[in-house]
Amino acid sequence: MRTGGGTERDRDLAVLAGEWFVETLNEGLARSAAAARRRSEASPGTPFARAVLAAVDESLTAVLDPAELHDPEARSTLLRHAGDMLRKALADGRTGRPAPAVVLPALPRPQAVALNGLVVASAARVMLRDDAPSPGIEPARLMKALGLGTRSLLRRAHDGWVTPAP
């Protein structure tokens, strides 16, 4: 075991290894913090909503491109929007009238429509499970509220990528 006085090359290697270690540690901590934020920000309180958002998160792994898949901030943003869509649909389904949405930065409309479809599909998957937690409202009312969210996004399409509904 050497106790110091190594060559300049040894010191340079030690500095590089230390810099690499710190950089890698910071990246890991950032990913961990983003994942924790994603779980806490995106999860509404009910077991049903948590199950749906877990299904959305699982589905995102299959549909995101590689750059988005490894971008914790992009994934966190999508999950926050999915959580807002689900909270709004649950509230709309309970009251029968539109609930105010949480103010989030707007997603591009094609991405918002695709995400809404993913939330609808995830809610249906959860409701079809044998051990599904109750949504707290009639499943048909929830699906109708989620569908209305998709239709309202399509009606507001003014940029030519879809024909607006009459």
Short mmCIF file of C-alpha atoms in Angstrom, two decimals:
data_model
loop_
_atom_site.label_atom_id
_atom_site.label_comp_id
_atom_site.label_asym_id
_atom_site.label_seq_id
_atom_site.Cartn_x
_atom_site.Cartn_y
_atom_site.Cartn_z
CA MET A 1 0.00 0.00 0.00
CA ARG A 2 1.38 3.34 -1.01
CA THR A 3 0.94 6.26 1.30
CA GLY A 4 1.25 9.12 -1.13
CA GLY A 5 3.84 10.60 -3.35
CA GLY A 6 2.60 8.67 -6.42
CA THR A 7 3.39 9.77 -9.89
CA GLU A 8 1.64 12.66 -11.55
CA ARG A 9 -0.17 10.13 -13.76
CA ASP A 10 -1.54 8.38 -10.65
CA ARG A 11 -2.81 11.70 -9.28
CA ASP A 12 -4.42 12.56 -12.63
CA LEU A 13 -6.16 9.19 -12.72
CA ALA A 14 -7.38 9.68 -9.16
CA VAL A 15 -8.77 13.12 -10.03
CA LEU A 16 -10.53 11.72 -13.12
CA ALA A 17 -11.95 8.81 -11.14
CA GLY A 18 -13.17 11.20 -8.45
CA GLU A 19 -14.80 13.49 -11.01
CA TRP A 20 -16.46 10.52 -12.72
CA PHE A 21 -17.71 9.20 -9.38
CA VAL A 22 -19.21 12.57 -8.38
CA GLU A 23 -20.85 13.01 -11.80
CA THR A 24 -22.33 9.50 -11.72
CA LEU A 25 -23.51 9.94 -8.14
CA ASN A 26 -25.23 13.24 -9.01
CA GLU A 27 -26.97 11.67 -12.03
CA GLY A 28 -28.23 8.80 -9.87
CA LEU A 29 -29.45 11.17 -7.17
CA ALA A 30 -31.24 13.31 -9.77
CA ARG A 31 -32.99 10.24 -11.24
CA SER A 32 -33.98 9.06 -7.77
CA ALA A 33 -35.33 12.49 -6.79
CA ALA A 34 -37.29 12.76 -10.05
CA ALA A 35 -38.79 9.30 -9.52
CA ALA A 36 -39.80 10.21 -5.96
CA ARG A 37 -41.33 13.48 -7.20
CA ARG A 38 -43.13 11.62 -9.95
CA ARG A 39 -44.64 9.20 -7.44
CA SER A 40 -45.71 11.90 -4.97
CA GLU A 41 -46.94 14.50 -7.49
CA ALA A 42 -48.74 12.17 -9.84
CA SER A 43 -50.52 9.94 -7.36
CA PRO A 44 -54.00 11.04 -6.38
CA GLY A 45 -55.07 9.73 -3.00
CA THR A 46 -57.39 6.82 -3.83
CA PRO A 47 -56.17 3.26 -4.35
CA PHE A 48 -57.97 3.22 -7.70
CA ALA A 49 -56.24 6.39 -8.93
CA ARG A 50 -52.85 5.09 -7.77
CA ALA A 51 -53.47 1.81 -9.62
CA VAL A 52 -54.43 3.66 -12.81
CA LEU A 53 -51.37 5.90 -12.65
CA ALA A 54 -49.14 2.88 -12.04
CA ALA A 55 -50.65 1.34 -15.19
CA VAL A 56 -50.04 4.61 -17.09
CA ASP A 57 -46.42 4.66 -15.88
CA GLU A 58 -45.98 1.05 -16.97
CA SER A 59 -47.46 1.84 -20.39
CA LEU A 60 -45.20 4.87 -20.83
CA THR A 61 -42.25 2.49 -20.79
CA ALA A 62 -43.65 0.85 -23.92
CA VAL A 63 -44.65 4.00 -25.83
CA LEU A 64 -41.96 6.60 -25.12
CA ASP A 65 -39.04 6.97 -27.46
CA PRO A 66 -35.61 6.23 -25.95
CA ALA A 67 -34.74 9.89 -25.30
CA GLU A 68 -38.01 10.48 -23.41
CA LEU A 69 -37.76 7.13 -21.64
CA HIS A 70 -34.51 8.16 -19.96
CA ASP A 71 -35.59 11.75 -19.27
CA PRO A 72 -37.06 11.68 -15.74
CA GLU A 73 -38.41 15.23 -16.07
CA ALA A 74 -40.35 14.44 -19.27
CA ARG A 75 -41.82 11.30 -17.72
CA SER A 76 -42.70 13.19 -14.53
CA THR A 77 -44.48 15.86 -16.58
CA LEU A 78 -46.53 13.24 -18.42
CA LEU A 79 -47.50 11.55 -15.15
CA ARG A 80 -48.55 14.87 -13.60
CA HIS A 81 -50.77 15.52 -16.61
CA ALA A 82 -52.18 11.99 -16.47
CA GLY A 83 -52.93 12.46 -12.76
CA ASP A 84 -54.69 15.74 -13.51
CA MET A 85 -56.76 14.12 -16.28
CA LEU A 86 -57.75 11.30 -13.94
CA ARG A 87 -58.58 13.61 -11.00
CA LYS A 88 -60.70 15.78 -13.28
CA ALA A 89 -62.56 12.79 -14.76
CA LEU A 90 -63.22 11.33 -11.30
CA ALA A 91 -64.57 14.69 -10.09
CA ASP A 92 -66.64 15.18 -13.28
CA GLY A 93 -68.05 11.65 -12.95
CA ARG A 94 -69.05 12.23 -9.32
CA THR A 95 -70.72 15.62 -9.81
CA GLY A 96 -71.89 15.36 -13.41
CA ARG A 97 -70.37 18.75 -14.23
CA PRO A 98 -66.86 19.74 -15.28
CA ALA A 99 -64.32 20.20 -12.50
CA PRO A 100 -61.55 22.78 -12.82
CA ALA A 101 -58.30 21.34 -14.04
CA VAL A 102 -55.06 21.82 -12.16
CA VAL A 103 -53.02 24.48 -13.94
CA LEU A 104 -50.10 22.73 -15.62
CA PRO A 105 -47.95 23.83 -18.55
CA ALA A 106 -49.78 22.84 -21.72
CA LEU A 107 -48.78 19.70 -23.55
CA PRO A 108 -48.73 19.77 -27.35
CA ARG A 109 -52.24 18.77 -28.41
CA PRO A 110 -51.26 15.47 -30.15
CA GLN A 111 -49.35 14.44 -27.03
CA ALA A 112 -52.29 15.43 -24.79
CA VAL A 113 -54.75 13.38 -26.87
CA ALA A 114 -52.41 10.37 -26.86
CA LEU A 115 -51.88 10.67 -23.10
CA ASN A 116 -55.64 10.95 -22.51
CA GLY A 117 -56.11 7.76 -24.54
CA LEU A 118 -53.45 6.08 -22.42
CA VAL A 119 -55.28 7.15 -19.24
CA VAL A 120 -58.58 5.78 -20.63
CA ALA A 121 -56.95 2.46 -21.55
CA SER A 122 -55.18 2.23 -18.18
CA ALA A 123 -58.40 2.95 -16.27
CA ALA A 124 -60.18 0.24 -18.27
CA ARG A 125 -57.34 -2.24 -17.59
CA VAL A 126 -57.50 -1.54 -13.86
CA MET A 127 -61.31 -1.82 -13.74
CA LEU A 128 -61.18 -5.20 -15.52
CA ARG A 129 -58.81 -6.73 -12.97
CA ASP A 130 -60.34 -9.18 -10.50
CA ASP A 131 -58.72 -7.35 -7.58
CA ALA A 132 -59.52 -3.85 -8.89
CA PRO A 133 -60.02 -1.15 -6.27
CA SER A 134 -63.30 0.73 -6.58
CA PRO A 135 -63.14 4.01 -8.51
CA GLY A 136 -65.68 5.43 -6.05
CA ILE A 137 -68.16 6.08 -8.86
CA GLU A 138 -69.95 3.98 -11.43
CA PRO A 139 -67.30 2.79 -13.92
CA ALA A 140 -69.43 3.87 -16.90
CA ARG A 141 -69.58 7.44 -15.55
CA LEU A 142 -65.79 7.51 -15.18
CA MET A 143 -65.23 6.21 -18.70
CA LYS A 144 -67.73 8.76 -20.05
CA ALA A 145 -65.90 11.58 -18.24
CA LEU A 146 -62.54 10.39 -19.59
CA GLY A 147 -64.01 10.16 -23.10
CA LEU A 148 -65.40 13.68 -22.83
CA GLY A 149 -61.88 14.86 -22.01
CA THR A 150 -60.58 13.30 -25.22
CA ARG A 151 -63.40 14.77 -27.29
CA SER A 152 -62.84 18.24 -25.86
CA LEU A 153 -59.16 18.03 -26.82
CA LEU A 154 -60.13 17.01 -30.35
CA ARG A 155 -62.70 19.82 -30.66
CA ARG A 156 -60.08 22.39 -29.72
CA ALA A 157 -57.73 21.23 -32.47
CA HIS A 158 -57.06 24.25 -34.64
CA ASP A 159 -53.64 23.39 -35.99
CA GLY A 160 -54.77 21.08 -38.80
CA TRP A 161 -53.58 17.73 -37.48
CA VAL A 162 -57.17 16.59 -36.92
CA THR A 163 -60.53 17.73 -38.23
CA PRO A 164 -62.44 19.44 -35.41
CA ALA A 165 -65.68 17.78 -34.35
CA PRO A 166 -68.86 19.59 -35.54
#
